[in-house]
PDB file of C-alpha atoms and ligand atoms in Angstrom:
ATOM      1  CA  MET N   1      -7.322  15.276 -32.742  1.00 87.00           C
ATOM      2  CA  ILE N   2      -8.803  11.805 -33.069  1.00 90.00           C
ATOM      3  CA  GLN N   3      -8.302  10.509 -36.588  1.00 90.00           C
ATOM      4  CA  VAL N   4     -10.934   8.432 -38.333  1.00 92.00           C
ATOM      5  CA  ASP N   5      -8.482   6.206 -40.143  1.00 94.00           C
ATOM      6  CA  PRO N   6      -5.019   6.432 -38.581  1.00 94.00           C
ATOM      7  CA  THR N   7      -2.110   4.294 -39.675  1.00 95.00           C
ATOM      8  CA  LEU N   8      -1.392   2.067 -36.697  1.00 96.00           C
ATOM      9  CA  SER N   9       2.354   2.043 -36.960  1.00 95.00           C
ATOM     10  CA  ASP N  10       3.813   2.174 -33.470  1.00 96.00           C
ATOM     11  CA  GLU N  11       4.881  -1.449 -33.248  1.00 97.00           C
ATOM     12  CA  GLY N  12       6.038  -1.161 -29.641  1.00 96.00           C
ATOM     13  CA  PHE N  13       2.662  -0.025 -28.316  1.00 97.00           C
ATOM     14  CA  LEU N  14       0.835  -2.465 -30.603  1.00 98.00           C
ATOM     15  CA  ARG N  15       2.912  -5.334 -29.222  1.00 98.00           C
ATOM     16  CA  LEU N  16       2.114  -4.244 -25.682  1.00 97.00           C
ATOM     17  CA  PHE N  17      -1.574  -4.056 -26.582  1.00 98.00           C
ATOM     18  CA  GLU N  18      -1.395  -7.588 -27.978  1.00 98.00           C
ATOM     19  CA  LYS N  19       0.244  -8.769 -24.752  1.00 97.00           C
ATOM     20  CA  GLY N  20      -2.413  -6.902 -22.772  1.00 97.00           C
ATOM     21  CA  ILE N  21      -5.183  -8.773 -24.597  1.00 97.00           C
ATOM     22  CA  LYS N  22      -3.502 -12.161 -24.375  1.00 97.00           C
ATOM     23  CA  GLY N  23      -2.613 -11.591 -20.719  1.00 96.00           C
ATOM     24  CA  GLN N  24      -6.240 -11.320 -19.590  1.00 97.00           C
ATOM     25  CA  TRP N  25      -7.353 -13.818 -16.951  1.00 98.00           C
ATOM     26  CA  THR N  26     -10.273 -14.412 -14.627  1.00 97.00           C
ATOM     27  CA  GLN N  27     -10.812 -15.317 -10.986  1.00 97.00           C
ATOM     28  CA  ASP N  28     -11.124 -19.026 -11.728  1.00 96.00           C
ATOM     29  CA  GLN N  29      -7.348 -19.157 -12.270  1.00 95.00           C
ATOM     30  CA  ILE N  30      -6.800 -18.631  -8.555  1.00 97.00           C
ATOM     31  CA  ASP N  31      -7.265 -21.320  -5.916  1.00 96.00           C
ATOM     32  CA  TRP N  32      -9.398 -19.332  -3.498  1.00 98.00           C
ATOM     33  CA  GLY N  33      -9.487 -22.261  -1.098  1.00 97.00           C
ATOM     34  CA  ALA N  34      -5.740 -22.041  -0.298  1.00 97.00           C
ATOM     35  CA  VAL N  35      -6.212 -20.422   3.094  1.00 96.00           C
ATOM     36  CA  GLU N  36      -4.515 -22.952   5.381  1.00 93.00           C
ATOM     37  CA  GLY N  37      -1.661 -21.590   7.408  1.00 90.00           C
ATOM     38  CA  LEU N  38      -3.035 -18.051   7.405  1.00 96.00           C
ATOM     39  CA  ARG N  39      -3.133 -17.150  11.094  1.00 96.00           C
ATOM     40  CA  GLN N  40      -5.971 -14.999  12.369  1.00 97.00           C
ATOM     41  CA  ASP N  41      -3.694 -12.137  13.523  1.00 97.00           C
ATOM     42  CA  HIS N  42      -1.955 -12.184  10.144  1.00 97.00           C
ATOM     43  CA  ARG N  43      -5.287 -12.090   8.336  1.00 98.00           C
ATOM     44  CA  GLU N  44      -6.444  -9.075  10.308  1.00 97.00           C
ATOM     45  CA  ALA N  45      -3.161  -7.232   9.791  1.00 98.00           C
ATOM     46  CA  LEU N  46      -3.309  -8.074   6.103  1.00 98.00           C
ATOM     47  CA  GLY N  47      -6.800  -6.596   5.870  1.00 97.00           C
ATOM     48  CA  GLN N  48      -5.439  -3.303   7.217  1.00 97.00           C
ATOM     49  CA  VAL N  49      -2.199  -3.211   5.254  1.00 97.00           C
ATOM     50  CA  MET N  50      -4.033  -4.042   2.023  1.00 97.00           C
ATOM     51  CA  THR N  51      -6.404  -1.092   2.419  1.00 96.00           C
ATOM     52  CA  PRO N  52      -4.374   1.475   0.419  1.00 95.00           C
ATOM     53  CA  VAL N  53      -3.666  -1.133  -2.281  1.00 96.00           C
ATOM     54  CA  TYR N  54      -7.384  -1.862  -2.498  1.00 96.00           C
ATOM     55  CA  LEU N  55      -8.235   1.818  -2.956  1.00 94.00           C
ATOM     56  CA  GLY N  56      -5.152   2.113  -5.184  1.00 94.00           C
ATOM     57  CA  GLU N  57      -6.658  -0.299  -7.691  1.00 96.00           C
ATOM     58  CA  GLN N  58      -9.640   2.019  -8.023  1.00 95.00           C
ATOM     59  CA  THR N  59      -7.316   5.027  -8.196  1.00 93.00           C
ATOM     60  CA  ALA N  60      -5.565   3.228 -11.051  1.00 94.00           C
ATOM     61  CA  MET N  61      -8.917   2.871 -12.845  1.00 95.00           C
ATOM     62  CA  LEU N  62      -9.420   6.606 -12.375  1.00 93.00           C
ATOM     63  CA  GLY N  63      -5.899   7.266 -13.648  1.00 93.00           C
ATOM     64  CA  VAL N  64      -6.355   5.252 -16.809  1.00 95.00           C
ATOM     65  CA  SER N  65      -9.723   6.846 -17.525  1.00 94.00           C
ATOM     66  CA  ALA N  66      -8.270  10.340 -16.998  1.00 93.00           C
ATOM     67  CA  VAL N  67      -5.224   9.931 -19.204  1.00 95.00           C
ATOM     68  CA  LEU N  68      -6.830   7.874 -21.990  1.00 96.00           C
ATOM     69  CA  PRO N  69      -8.908  10.731 -23.500  1.00 95.00           C
ATOM     70  CA  MET N  70      -5.907  13.089 -23.342  1.00 94.00           C
ATOM     71  CA  ILE N  71      -3.804  10.653 -25.334  1.00 95.00           C
ATOM     72  CA  LEU N  72      -6.522   9.634 -27.778  1.00 95.00           C
ATOM     73  CA  ASN N  73      -7.479  13.277 -28.383  1.00 95.00           C
ATOM     74  CA  SER N  74      -3.898  14.049 -29.308  1.00 93.00           C
ATOM     75  CA  GLY N  75      -4.116  11.473 -32.102  1.00 94.00           C
ATOM     76  CA  GLN N  76      -2.080   8.744 -30.408  1.00 95.00           C
ATOM     77  CA  ALA N  77      -4.296   5.747 -31.050  1.00 97.00           C
ATOM     78  CA  GLU N  78      -1.773   3.001 -30.195  1.00 97.00           C
ATOM     79  CA  PRO N  79      -1.011   3.974 -26.574  1.00 97.00           C
ATOM     80  CA  ALA N  80      -4.726   4.686 -26.067  1.00 97.00           C
ATOM     81  CA  MET N  81      -5.513   1.123 -27.199  1.00 97.00           C
ATOM     82  CA  TYR N  82      -2.997  -0.233 -24.721  1.00 97.00           C
ATOM     83  CA  LEU N  83      -4.489   1.873 -21.913  1.00 97.00           C
ATOM     84  CA  SER N  84      -7.880   0.311 -22.610  1.00 97.00           C
ATOM     85  CA  SER N  85      -6.443  -3.111 -21.739  1.00 97.00           C
ATOM     86  CA  MET N  86      -4.780  -1.658 -18.651  1.00 97.00           C
ATOM     87  CA  GLY N  87      -8.153  -0.386 -17.401  1.00 97.00           C
ATOM     88  CA  LEU N  88      -9.444  -3.940 -17.559  1.00 97.00           C
ATOM     89  CA  ASP N  89      -6.415  -5.160 -15.560  1.00 98.00           C
ATOM     90  CA  GLU N  90      -7.024  -2.625 -12.800  1.00 97.00           C
ATOM     91  CA  ALA N  91     -10.727  -3.511 -12.653  1.00 98.00           C
ATOM     92  CA  ARG N  92      -9.767  -7.182 -12.237  1.00 98.00           C
ATOM     93  CA  HIS N  93      -7.269  -6.334  -9.457  1.00 98.00           C
ATOM     94  CA  PHE N  94      -9.970  -4.409  -7.658  1.00 98.00           C
ATOM     95  CA  GLN N  95     -12.467  -7.262  -8.034  1.00 98.00           C
ATOM     96  CA  ASN N  96      -9.890  -9.783  -6.794  1.00 98.00           C
ATOM     97  CA  LEU N  97      -9.082  -7.851  -3.634  1.00 98.00           C
ATOM     98  CA  ASN N  98     -12.794  -7.400  -3.033  1.00 98.00           C
ATOM     99  CA  ARG N  99     -13.144 -11.181  -3.114  1.00 98.00           C
ATOM    100  CA  LEU N 100     -10.010 -11.716  -1.030  1.00 98.00           C
ATOM    101  CA  TYR N 101     -11.459  -9.633   1.817  1.00 98.00           C
ATOM    102  CA  ARG N 102     -14.542 -11.821   1.816  1.00 98.00           C
ATOM    103  CA  THR N 103     -12.596 -15.065   1.420  1.00 97.00           C
ATOM    104  CA  LEU N 104     -10.404 -14.317   4.440  1.00 97.00           C
ATOM    105  CA  GLY N 105     -13.264 -12.855   6.494  1.00 97.00           C
ATOM    106  CA  ILE N 106     -11.376  -9.593   7.026  1.00 97.00           C
ATOM    107  CA  GLU N 107     -12.094  -5.911   6.569  1.00 96.00           C
ATOM    108  CA  PRO N 108     -10.214  -2.887   5.287  1.00 96.00           C
ATOM    109  CA  LEU N 109      -9.375  -0.023   7.637  1.00 95.00           C
ATOM    110  CA  ALA N 110     -12.054   2.640   8.001  1.00 93.00           C
ATOM    111  CA  SER N 111     -11.363   5.454   5.514  1.00 87.00           C
ATOM    112  CA  ARG N 112     -11.044   8.082   8.212  1.00 88.00           C
ATOM    113  CA  ARG N 113      -8.154   6.166   9.764  1.00 88.00           C
ATOM    114  CA  VAL N 114      -6.023   6.511   6.649  1.00 89.00           C
ATOM    115  CA  PRO N 115      -6.733   9.986   5.230  1.00 93.00           C
ATOM    116  CA  GLU N 116      -3.408   9.807   3.347  1.00 91.00           C
ATOM    117  CA  MET N 117      -4.979   7.377   0.872  1.00 89.00           C
ATOM    118  CA  TRP N 118      -7.317  10.170  -0.183  1.00 91.00           C
ATOM    119  CA  ARG N 119      -4.521  12.765  -0.144  1.00 92.00           C
ATOM    120  CA  TYR N 120      -2.537  10.558  -2.509  1.00 90.00           C
ATOM    121  CA  GLN N 121      -5.486  10.262  -4.859  1.00 90.00           C
ATOM    122  CA  ALA N 122      -6.234  13.998  -4.658  1.00 91.00           C
ATOM    123  CA  ARG N 123      -2.621  14.858  -5.498  1.00 92.00           C
ATOM    124  CA  LEU N 124      -2.732  12.684  -8.621  1.00 88.00           C
ATOM    125  CA  LEU N 125      -6.088  14.103  -9.678  1.00 87.00           C
ATOM    126  CA  GLN N 126      -4.621  17.630  -9.685  1.00 87.00           C
ATOM    127  CA  GLU N 127      -2.646  16.783 -12.800  1.00 85.00           C
ATOM    128  CA  ARG N 128      -3.914  17.923 -16.190  1.00 87.00           C
ATOM    129  CA  ASP N 129      -1.011  16.767 -18.304  1.00 91.00           C
ATOM    130  CA  PRO N 130      -0.660  13.225 -19.733  1.00 93.00           C
ATOM    131  CA  VAL N 131       3.073  13.018 -19.004  1.00 95.00           C
ATOM    132  CA  GLN N 132       2.561  13.856 -15.338  1.00 94.00           C
ATOM    133  CA  TRP N 133      -0.254  11.329 -15.265  1.00 93.00           C
ATOM    134  CA  VAL N 134       1.760   8.485 -16.745  1.00 95.00           C
ATOM    135  CA  TRP N 135       4.597   9.251 -14.313  1.00 95.00           C
ATOM    136  CA  GLY N 136       2.090   9.228 -11.421  1.00 94.00           C
ATOM    137  CA  ILE N 137       0.671   5.932 -12.676  1.00 94.00           C
ATOM    138  CA  LEU N 138       4.192   4.470 -12.833  1.00 95.00           C
ATOM    139  CA  ILE N 139       4.906   5.462  -9.215  1.00 95.00           C
ATOM    140  CA  SER N 140       1.536   3.966  -8.214  1.00 94.00           C
ATOM    141  CA  ASP N 141       2.364   0.748 -10.071  1.00 95.00           C
ATOM    142  CA  LEU N 142       5.694   0.547  -8.219  1.00 96.00           C
ATOM    143  CA  PHE N 143       3.802   1.140  -4.964  1.00 95.00           C
ATOM    144  CA  ALA N 144       1.459  -1.756  -5.805  1.00 95.00           C
ATOM    145  CA  LYS N 145       4.427  -3.893  -6.859  1.00 96.00           C
ATOM    146  CA  THR N 146       6.199  -3.346  -3.517  1.00 97.00           C
ATOM    147  CA  PHE N 147       3.077  -4.391  -1.627  1.00 97.00           C
ATOM    148  CA  TYR N 148       2.222  -7.406  -3.772  1.00 98.00           C
ATOM    149  CA  GLY N 149       5.881  -8.502  -3.725  1.00 98.00           C
ATOM    150  CA  GLY N 150       5.889  -8.334   0.079  1.00 97.00           C
ATOM    151  CA  PHE N 151       2.636 -10.317   0.286  1.00 97.00           C
ATOM    152  CA  ALA N 152       3.967 -12.949  -2.121  1.00 97.00           C
ATOM    153  CA  ARG N 153       7.158 -13.407  -0.049  1.00 97.00           C
ATOM    154  CA  ARG N 154       5.286 -13.660   3.233  1.00 97.00           C
ATOM    155  CA  PHE N 155       2.484 -15.988   2.195  1.00 97.00           C
ATOM    156  CA  PRO N 156       3.835 -17.869  -0.826  1.00 95.00           C
ATOM    157  CA  ASP N 157       1.657 -20.988  -0.765  1.00 95.00           C
ATOM    158  CA  THR N 158      -1.659 -19.381   0.038  1.00 97.00           C
ATOM    159  CA  VAL N 159      -4.335 -17.569  -1.955  1.00 98.00           C
ATOM    160  CA  VAL N 160      -2.622 -14.303  -0.929  1.00 98.00           C
ATOM    161  CA  GLY N 161       0.718 -15.289  -2.450  1.00 98.00           C
ATOM    162  CA  ARG N 162      -0.773 -16.819  -5.576  1.00 97.00           C
ATOM    163  CA  LEU N 163      -2.992 -13.827  -6.260  1.00 98.00           C
ATOM    164  CA  SER N 164      -0.089 -11.443  -5.632  1.00 98.00           C
ATOM    165  CA  ARG N 165       2.230 -13.261  -8.027  1.00 98.00           C
ATOM    166  CA  ARG N 166      -0.391 -13.352 -10.746  1.00 97.00           C
ATOM    167  CA  THR N 167      -1.162  -9.657 -10.268  1.00 98.00           C
ATOM    168  CA  LEU N 168       2.522  -8.766 -10.463  1.00 97.00           C
ATOM    169  CA  GLN N 169       2.611 -10.099 -14.031  1.00 97.00           C
ATOM    170  CA  ASP N 170      -0.004  -7.496 -15.000  1.00 97.00           C
ATOM    171  CA  GLU N 171       1.879  -4.771 -13.164  1.00 95.00           C
ATOM    172  CA  ALA N 172       5.039  -5.602 -15.095  1.00 95.00           C
ATOM    173  CA  ARG N 173       3.144  -4.912 -18.344  1.00 96.00           C
ATOM    174  CA  HIS N 174       1.988  -1.582 -16.965  1.00 96.00           C
ATOM    175  CA  GLN N 175       5.560  -0.605 -16.220  1.00 96.00           C
ATOM    176  CA  ALA N 176       6.584  -1.561 -19.737  1.00 96.00           C
ATOM    177  CA  PHE N 177       3.933   0.851 -21.037  1.00 97.00           C
ATOM    178  CA  SER N 178       5.090   3.733 -18.829  1.00 96.00           C
ATOM    179  CA  ASP N 179       8.649   2.989 -19.876  1.00 96.00           C
ATOM    180  CA  ARG N 180       7.870   3.252 -23.564  1.00 97.00           C
ATOM    181  CA  TYR N 181       5.616   6.282 -23.223  1.00 97.00           C
ATOM    182  CA  LEU N 182       7.938   8.268 -20.976  1.00 96.00           C
ATOM    183  CA  THR N 183      11.119   7.334 -22.838  1.00 95.00           C
ATOM    184  CA  ARG N 184       9.649   8.809 -26.000  1.00 94.00           C
ATOM    185  CA  VAL N 185       8.094  11.920 -24.550  1.00 93.00           C
ATOM    186  CA  LEU N 186      10.616  13.012 -21.899  1.00 93.00           C
ATOM    187  CA  PRO N 187      13.236  14.307 -24.339  1.00 91.00           C
ATOM    188  CA  THR N 188      10.619  16.782 -25.643  1.00 92.00           C
ATOM    189  CA  LEU N 189       9.807  18.102 -22.166  1.00 93.00           C
ATOM    190  CA  ASP N 190      11.156  21.472 -21.044  1.00 93.00           C
ATOM    191  CA  GLU N 191      13.007  22.032 -17.772  1.00 92.00           C
ATOM    192  CA  GLU N 192       9.837  23.089 -15.958  1.00 93.00           C
ATOM    193  CA  GLY N 193       7.974  19.938 -17.030  1.00 93.00           C
ATOM    194  CA  ARG N 194      10.831  17.723 -15.844  1.00 93.00           C
ATOM    195  CA  LYS N 195      11.008  19.548 -12.546  1.00 94.00           C
ATOM    196  CA  ASN N 196       7.279  19.028 -12.061  1.00 94.00           C
ATOM    197  CA  LEU N 197       7.726  15.285 -12.398  1.00 95.00           C
ATOM    198  CA  LEU N 198      10.148  15.292  -9.479  1.00 95.00           C
ATOM    199  CA  VAL N 199       7.817  17.553  -7.478  1.00 95.00           C
ATOM    200  CA  LEU N 200       5.005  15.046  -8.058  1.00 95.00           C
ATOM    201  CA  ARG N 201       7.273  12.180  -6.977  1.00 96.00           C
ATOM    202  CA  ASP N 202       8.285  14.008  -3.779  1.00 96.00           C
ATOM    203  CA  ASP N 203       4.683  14.944  -2.943  1.00 95.00           C
ATOM    204  CA  LEU N 204       3.520  11.341  -3.388  1.00 95.00           C
ATOM    205  CA  PHE N 205       6.386  10.023  -1.277  1.00 95.00           C
ATOM    206  CA  ARG N 206       5.622  12.486   1.522  1.00 94.00           C
ATOM    207  CA  VAL N 207       2.067  11.113   1.585  1.00 94.00           C
ATOM    208  CA  MET N 208       3.291   7.497   1.461  1.00 94.00           C
ATOM    209  CA  GLU N 209       5.677   8.054   4.383  1.00 95.00           C
ATOM    210  CA  LYS N 210       2.775   9.253   6.538  1.00 94.00           C
ATOM    211  CA  LEU N 211       0.743   6.305   5.301  1.00 94.00           C
ATOM    212  CA  GLY N 212       3.538   3.977   6.427  1.00 94.00           C
ATOM    213  CA  THR N 213       3.492   5.468   9.931  1.00 94.00           C
ATOM    214  CA  ARG N 214      -0.261   4.971   9.998  1.00 94.00           C
ATOM    215  CA  LEU N 215       0.142   1.265   9.083  1.00 96.00           C
ATOM    216  CA  GLN N 216       3.071   0.634  11.426  1.00 96.00           C
ATOM    217  CA  ALA N 217       1.292  -1.711  13.856  1.00 97.00           C
ATOM    218  CA  PRO N 218      -0.275  -4.122  11.311  1.00 97.00           C
ATOM    219  CA  MET N 219       2.906  -4.041   9.237  1.00 97.00           C
ATOM    220  CA  GLU N 220       4.930  -5.070  12.266  1.00 97.00           C
ATOM    221  CA  THR N 221       2.537  -7.968  12.836  1.00 98.00           C
ATOM    222  CA  LEU N 222       3.544  -9.070   9.329  1.00 98.00           C
ATOM    223  CA  ASP N 223       7.213  -8.597  10.225  1.00 97.00           C
ATOM    224  CA  TRP N 224       7.517  -5.672   7.862  1.00 97.00           C
ATOM    225  CA  SER N 225       8.747  -2.205   8.702  1.00 96.00           C
ATOM    226  CA  PRO N 226       7.309   0.886   6.989  1.00 96.00           C
ATOM    227  CA  GLU N 227      10.886   2.193   6.646  1.00 96.00           C
ATOM    228  CA  ASP N 228      11.965  -0.903   4.710  1.00 96.00           C
ATOM    229  CA  PHE N 229       8.881  -0.617   2.556  1.00 96.00           C
ATOM    230  CA  ILE N 230       9.518   3.049   1.688  1.00 96.00           C
ATOM    231  CA  ARG N 231      13.214   2.399   1.087  1.00 97.00           C
ATOM    232  CA  GLU N 232      12.488  -0.428  -1.341  1.00 96.00           C
ATOM    233  CA  LEU N 233       9.939   1.718  -3.188  1.00 96.00           C
ATOM    234  CA  TRP N 234      12.234   4.748  -3.237  1.00 97.00           C
ATOM    235  CA  ASP N 235      15.133   2.727  -4.622  1.00 97.00           C
ATOM    236  CA  ASP N 236      12.892   1.299  -7.312  1.00 96.00           C
ATOM    237  CA  THR N 237      11.635   4.782  -8.240  1.00 96.00           C
ATOM    238  CA  GLU N 238      15.224   6.091  -8.356  1.00 96.00           C
ATOM    239  CA  ILE N 239      16.181   3.361 -10.806  1.00 95.00           C
ATOM    240  CA  TRP N 240      13.356   4.491 -13.081  1.00 95.00           C
ATOM    241  CA  ALA N 241      14.116   8.203 -12.672  1.00 95.00           C
ATOM    242  CA  ARG N 242      17.721   7.527 -13.633  1.00 94.00           C
ATOM    243  CA  ARG N 243      16.874   5.289 -16.499  1.00 92.00           C
ATOM    244  CA  LEU N 244      14.468   7.872 -17.908  1.00 92.00           C
ATOM    245  CA  GLY N 245      17.129  10.543 -17.514  1.00 90.00           C
ATOM    246  CA  LEU N 246      15.116  12.542 -14.981  1.00 92.00           C
ATOM    247  CA  ILE N 247      18.018  12.529 -12.564  1.00 88.00           C
ATOM    248  CA  SER N 248      21.633  12.187 -13.533  1.00 81.00           C
ATOM    249  CA  GLU N 249      23.647   8.994 -13.105  1.00 69.00           C
ATOM    250  CA  SER N 250      25.804   9.116 -10.002  1.00 61.00           C
TER     251      SER N 250
HETATM  252 FE1  LIG K 301      -3.344  -2.882 -10.283  1.00 58.73          FE
HETATM  253 FE1  LIG K 302      -1.176  -1.169 -12.501  1.00 58.73          FE
END
């Protein structure tokens, strides 16, 4: 139940909320004119490879808006406050990519060519439980991180690299939230609930592997293999699963 006058006592979430507010930034912090050295074939490939990230930013807005009422309605005001700042981050990421497409004169892939993007979103939307949601949001944040990290390494001194690096700072805050939320709630989860988290992970990875195959050609233009991408993301997810005690250390 929402409380009228709760004691705001969870310092960890309050600190994250504070960081979320102070970490806000606008498009004028990016040099949108830094486009030299971006070859035409790279631009076009980038437009295609960025497509799932672009939709992913909107999926993240959906995710935040789905989980926020669940958490607020259970009387947890502090994480709900943090999630409000996260919604603003995801809206900014979406707006930035929208501008990047126009700045580089490129276009995303037609939706029908990457149906897995919609399958990914549909799989997340099936969830009705806040813990599953936050876990799904964490995997999606790691997915975004792997992409933005790859863009930043490939085009460091351009608008693409600068925007990616700046965005990664926001994503790091999002991971810190998932970390705190999941670390506290996972010990209270029964065996079935824990198993479902791994089922969700495996379902999302199955979709992402197909997505990788679909993006093979433009990724290769960027000297990136879908296998390397999935491996990096999988390893990252494993580190989290271990750290949260979802899978045993070995
Ligand atoms: Fe994002
Ligand atoms: Fe995020």
